[in-house]
XYZ file of C-alpha atoms in Angstrom:
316
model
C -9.771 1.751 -18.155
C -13.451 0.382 -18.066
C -13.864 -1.267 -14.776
C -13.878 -5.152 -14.806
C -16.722 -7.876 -14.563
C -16.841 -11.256 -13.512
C -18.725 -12.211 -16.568
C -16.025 -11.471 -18.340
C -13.382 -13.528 -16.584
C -12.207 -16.946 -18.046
C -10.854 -19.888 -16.012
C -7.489 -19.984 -17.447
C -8.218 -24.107 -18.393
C -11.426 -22.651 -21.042
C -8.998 -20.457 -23.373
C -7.863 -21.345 -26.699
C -3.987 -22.248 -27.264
C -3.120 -18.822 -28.363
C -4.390 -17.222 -25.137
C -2.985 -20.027 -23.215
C 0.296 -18.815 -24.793
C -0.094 -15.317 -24.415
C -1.001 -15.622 -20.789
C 2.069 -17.290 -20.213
C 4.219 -15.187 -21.618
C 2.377 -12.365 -20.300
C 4.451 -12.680 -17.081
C 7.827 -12.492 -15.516
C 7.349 -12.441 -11.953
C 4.762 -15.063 -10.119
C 3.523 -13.718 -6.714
C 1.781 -15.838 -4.790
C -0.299 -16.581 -1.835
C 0.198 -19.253 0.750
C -2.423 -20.183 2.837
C -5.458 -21.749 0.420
C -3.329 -21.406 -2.397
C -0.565 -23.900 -1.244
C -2.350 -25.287 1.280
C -4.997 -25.429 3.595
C -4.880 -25.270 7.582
C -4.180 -28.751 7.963
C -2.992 -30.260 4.970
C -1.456 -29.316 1.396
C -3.068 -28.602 -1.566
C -2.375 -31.533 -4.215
C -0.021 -30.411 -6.920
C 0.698 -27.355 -5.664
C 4.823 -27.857 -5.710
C 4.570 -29.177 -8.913
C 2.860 -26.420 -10.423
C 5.464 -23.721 -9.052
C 8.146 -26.108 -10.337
C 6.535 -25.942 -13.632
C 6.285 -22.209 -13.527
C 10.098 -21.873 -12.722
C 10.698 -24.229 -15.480
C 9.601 -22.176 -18.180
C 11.504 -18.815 -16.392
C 9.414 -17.347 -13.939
C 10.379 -15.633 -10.668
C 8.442 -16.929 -7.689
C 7.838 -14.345 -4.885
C 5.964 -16.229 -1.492
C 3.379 -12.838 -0.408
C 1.360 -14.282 2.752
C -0.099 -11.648 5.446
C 0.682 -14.412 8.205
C 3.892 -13.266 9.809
C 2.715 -15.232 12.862
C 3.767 -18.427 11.600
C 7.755 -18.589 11.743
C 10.437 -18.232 8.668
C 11.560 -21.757 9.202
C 7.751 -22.805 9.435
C 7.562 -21.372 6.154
C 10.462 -23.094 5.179
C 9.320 -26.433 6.091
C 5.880 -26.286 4.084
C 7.211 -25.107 1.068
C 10.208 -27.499 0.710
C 7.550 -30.242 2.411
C 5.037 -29.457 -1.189
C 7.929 -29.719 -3.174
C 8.650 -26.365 -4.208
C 11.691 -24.418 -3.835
C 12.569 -21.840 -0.872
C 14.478 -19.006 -0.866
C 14.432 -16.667 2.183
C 14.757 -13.777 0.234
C 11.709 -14.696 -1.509
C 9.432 -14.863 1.260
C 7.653 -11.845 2.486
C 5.521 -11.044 4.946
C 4.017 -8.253 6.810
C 6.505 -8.539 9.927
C 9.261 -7.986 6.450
C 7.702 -5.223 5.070
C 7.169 -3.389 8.520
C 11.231 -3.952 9.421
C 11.748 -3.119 5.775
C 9.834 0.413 5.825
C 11.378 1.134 9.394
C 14.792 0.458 8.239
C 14.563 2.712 4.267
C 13.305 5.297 7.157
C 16.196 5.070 9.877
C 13.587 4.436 12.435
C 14.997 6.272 15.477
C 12.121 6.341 17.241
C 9.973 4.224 20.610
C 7.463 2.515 18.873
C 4.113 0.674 19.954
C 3.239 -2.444 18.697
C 0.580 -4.545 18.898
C 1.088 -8.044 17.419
C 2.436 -11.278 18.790
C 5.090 -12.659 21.065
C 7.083 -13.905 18.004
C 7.127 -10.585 16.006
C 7.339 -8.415 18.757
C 10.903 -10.158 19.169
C 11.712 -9.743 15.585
C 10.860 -6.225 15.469
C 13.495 -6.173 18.148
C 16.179 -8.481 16.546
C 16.093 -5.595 13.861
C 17.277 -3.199 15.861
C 13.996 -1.071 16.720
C 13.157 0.034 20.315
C 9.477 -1.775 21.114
C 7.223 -0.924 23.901
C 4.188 -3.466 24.451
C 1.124 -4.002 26.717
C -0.558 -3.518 28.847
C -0.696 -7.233 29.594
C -2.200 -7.501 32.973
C -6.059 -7.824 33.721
C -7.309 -4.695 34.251
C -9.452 -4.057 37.194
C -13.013 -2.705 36.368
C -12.578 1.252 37.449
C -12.220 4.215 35.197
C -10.004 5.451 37.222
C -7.673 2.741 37.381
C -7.661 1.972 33.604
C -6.944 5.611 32.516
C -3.562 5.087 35.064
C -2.607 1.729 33.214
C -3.354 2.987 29.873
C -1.914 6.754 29.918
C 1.950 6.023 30.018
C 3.309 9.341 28.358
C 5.860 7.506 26.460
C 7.613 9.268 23.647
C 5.987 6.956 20.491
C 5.785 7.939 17.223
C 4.694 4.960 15.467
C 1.826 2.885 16.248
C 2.216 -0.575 14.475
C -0.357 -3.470 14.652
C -0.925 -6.495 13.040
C -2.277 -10.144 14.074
C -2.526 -10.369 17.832
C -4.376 -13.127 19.407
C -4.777 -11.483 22.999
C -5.553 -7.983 21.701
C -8.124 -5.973 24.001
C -9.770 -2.460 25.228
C -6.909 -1.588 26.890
C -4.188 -1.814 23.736
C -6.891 0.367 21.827
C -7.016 2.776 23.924
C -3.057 2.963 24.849
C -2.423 2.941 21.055
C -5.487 5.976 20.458
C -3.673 7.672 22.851
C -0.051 8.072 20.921
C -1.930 8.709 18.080
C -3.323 12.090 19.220
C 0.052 13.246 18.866
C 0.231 15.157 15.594
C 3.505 13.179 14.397
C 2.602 9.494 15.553
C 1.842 7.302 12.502
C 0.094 4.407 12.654
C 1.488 1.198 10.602
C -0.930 -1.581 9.854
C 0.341 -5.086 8.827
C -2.331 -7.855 8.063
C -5.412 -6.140 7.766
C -7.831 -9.336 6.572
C -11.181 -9.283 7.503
C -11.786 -12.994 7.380
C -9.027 -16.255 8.350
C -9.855 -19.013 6.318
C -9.623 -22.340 9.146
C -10.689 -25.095 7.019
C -13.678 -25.571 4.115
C -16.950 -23.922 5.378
C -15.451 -21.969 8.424
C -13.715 -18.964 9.200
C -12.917 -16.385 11.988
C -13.023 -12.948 11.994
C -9.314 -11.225 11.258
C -7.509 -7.999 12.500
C -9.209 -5.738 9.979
C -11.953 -5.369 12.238
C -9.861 -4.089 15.325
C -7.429 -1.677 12.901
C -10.581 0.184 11.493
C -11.694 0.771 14.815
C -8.133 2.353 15.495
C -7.878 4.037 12.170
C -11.462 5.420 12.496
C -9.751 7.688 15.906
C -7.514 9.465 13.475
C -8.086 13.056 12.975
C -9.542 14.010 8.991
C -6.257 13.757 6.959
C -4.477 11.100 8.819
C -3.865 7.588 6.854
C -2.777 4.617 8.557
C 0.456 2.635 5.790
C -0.925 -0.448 5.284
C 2.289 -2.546 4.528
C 0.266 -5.943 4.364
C -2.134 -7.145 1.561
C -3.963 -5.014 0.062
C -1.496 -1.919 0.686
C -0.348 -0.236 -1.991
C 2.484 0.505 0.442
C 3.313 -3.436 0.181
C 3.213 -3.408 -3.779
C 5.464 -0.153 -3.515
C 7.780 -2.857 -1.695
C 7.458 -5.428 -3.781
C 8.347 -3.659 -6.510
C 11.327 -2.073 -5.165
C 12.905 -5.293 -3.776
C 12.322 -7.659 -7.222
C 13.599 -4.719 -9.731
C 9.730 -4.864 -11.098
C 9.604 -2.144 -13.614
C 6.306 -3.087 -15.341
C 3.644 -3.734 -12.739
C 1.404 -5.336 -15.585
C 4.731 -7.795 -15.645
C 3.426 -9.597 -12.486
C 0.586 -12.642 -11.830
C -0.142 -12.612 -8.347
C -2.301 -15.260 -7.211
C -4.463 -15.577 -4.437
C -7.532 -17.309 -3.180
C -9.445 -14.081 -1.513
C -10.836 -11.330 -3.036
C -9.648 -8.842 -0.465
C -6.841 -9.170 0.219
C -5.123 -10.794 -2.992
C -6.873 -9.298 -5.936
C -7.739 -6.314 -4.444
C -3.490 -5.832 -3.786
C -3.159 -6.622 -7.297
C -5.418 -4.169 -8.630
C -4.095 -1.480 -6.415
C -0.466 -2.101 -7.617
C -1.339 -2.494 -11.709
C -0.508 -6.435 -11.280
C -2.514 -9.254 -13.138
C -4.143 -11.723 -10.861
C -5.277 -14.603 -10.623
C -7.514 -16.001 -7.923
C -7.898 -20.083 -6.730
C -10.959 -21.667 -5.510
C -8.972 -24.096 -3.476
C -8.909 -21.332 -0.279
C -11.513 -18.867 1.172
C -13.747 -18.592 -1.816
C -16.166 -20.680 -3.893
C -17.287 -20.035 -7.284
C -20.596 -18.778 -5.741
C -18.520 -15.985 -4.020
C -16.716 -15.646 -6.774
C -19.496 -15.160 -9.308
C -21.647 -12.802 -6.538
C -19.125 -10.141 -6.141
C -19.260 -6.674 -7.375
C -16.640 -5.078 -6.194
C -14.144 -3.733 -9.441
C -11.318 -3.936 -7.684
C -11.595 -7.340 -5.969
C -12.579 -9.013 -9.479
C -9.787 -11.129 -10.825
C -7.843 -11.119 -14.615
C -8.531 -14.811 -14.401
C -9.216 -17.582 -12.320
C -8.407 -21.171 -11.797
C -9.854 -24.298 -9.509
C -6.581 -23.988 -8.094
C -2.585 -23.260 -8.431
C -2.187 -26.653 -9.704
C -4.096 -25.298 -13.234
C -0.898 -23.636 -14.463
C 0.780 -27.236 -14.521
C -1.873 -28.460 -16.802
C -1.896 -24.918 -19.021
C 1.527 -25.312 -19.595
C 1.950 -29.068 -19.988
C -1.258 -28.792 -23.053
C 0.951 -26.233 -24.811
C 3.571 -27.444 -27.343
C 7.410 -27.262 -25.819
C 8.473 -24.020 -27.868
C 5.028 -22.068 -27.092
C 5.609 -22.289 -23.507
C 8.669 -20.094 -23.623
């Protein structure tokens, strides 16, 4: 298949009734984004609940993807019933999900490592799995010293990281350490390279810190990426909705990497917002295949319009 181009892609508002209706039937399962797709740091995005309502109304699942497990289920909860759309916990996933998810199809057995926060360190252990952590404690500036806080010999075989706000040298080098062992395996949740705060600012993500990490594996050795943009997330997704045509699925998302970029890797459709992380300008300026969308919209709240301009029977 010839690789896409942004000159190519059409806001989904600009096409003609019949492509309005065969993009909506093109569909059975909507995937979306939360954070700059439903709303913002502080605020929601207008219309937002009323567009997924819409969306449900004419027979489409919706599936909650977000690669911020640091905010709490019931957190979750409270924004999406709070925009007006409906929640189902079964319906919201995040990396934290697919990690206990993976760990659980595998019978994990085994100590693991995990770098992340307080919160998901204690679900990870609500599930069942044995967690080690740390080191927390400041670490006194001598070699010597470090190498005896860092070199534990614990028994881990899986290395798991995702978001974790006090992250430093010596988790790297605890965590490069398991990993010379020829059957640790290193997990990654949300590997983002940018966090979205608010309109014209962001902060670096985790990406940064797991390439570092994943760049200390010997030749041959792939971290599973079981946030956005791992195929080992679509794999997931796939398995737990009963998705047996990827092409079947509009995920939506407002950032190149990681929501189109997950889509592409998977075979979904996408569809990527302006109402996030990216502007048009961004938009229009990038070149990567793989991170260019099927469409694209000024936000979420476009489908409600699409399908409220088509006739009853052609929105079926």
């Amino acid at each position: 298949m010839a690789a896409k181009e942004m000159s190519q892609v059409k806001n989904i508002l600009d096409l003609s009734i019949e492509e309005k209706r065969n993009f909506l039937n093109s569909f059975d399962f909507l995937m979306t984004d939360c954070d700059g797709v439903l709303w913002n740091l502080f605020e929601p995005i207008p219309g937002t609940g009323e567009a997924l309502r819409d969306v449900e109304a004419v027979g489409k699942k919706i599936v909650y993807v977000s690669n911020n497990s640091v905010r709490t289920d019931e957190a979750y909860e409270k924004k999406i019933v709070g925009i007006g759309a409906t929640y189902r916990q079964e319906d919201l996933v995040h990396p934290i999900h697919t990690i206990i998810h993976y760990l659980k199809k595998i019978n994990c057995q085994e100590l693991i490592y995990f770098i992340g926060t307080a919160h998901t360190t204690n679900l990870l252990r609500a599930a069942g799995f044995n967690v080690i952590v740390g080191p927390n404690e400041r670490v006194e500036e001598d070699f010597h010293k470090l190498v005896t806080l860092v070199k534990d010999n614990q028994p881990v075989k899986y290395v798991i990281m995702d978001v974790d706000f006090n992250y430093g040298y010596p988790h790297f080098l605890r965590a490069e350490l398991y990993l010379r062992d020829p059957e640790c395996q290193l997990i990654l949740g949300a590997t983002d390279y940018r966090l979205p705060m608010m309109a014209g600012f962001d902060l670096p993500g985790p990406g940064y810190f797991m390439d570092a990490l994943a760049l200390t594996l010997p030749p041959g050795k792939k971290p599973i990426v079981l946030g956005k943009p791992g195929v080992g997330l679509g794999e997931i997704l796939k398995e737990k909705y009963g998705v047996t045509d990827p092409q079947r699925v509009l995920f939506v998302g407002d950032m190149p990497l990681p929501d189109i970029k997950l889509a592409t890797n998977n075979g979904f459709r996408s569809l990527l917002v302006l109402s996030g992380g990216t502007s048009r300008e961004q938009m229009l300026a990038n070149e990567d295949s793989t991170q260019i969308p099927d469409f694209y919209a000024d936000s979420i709240t476009a489908l409600s319009t699409l399908i409220q301009s088509l006739p009853p029977q052609s929105a079926l």
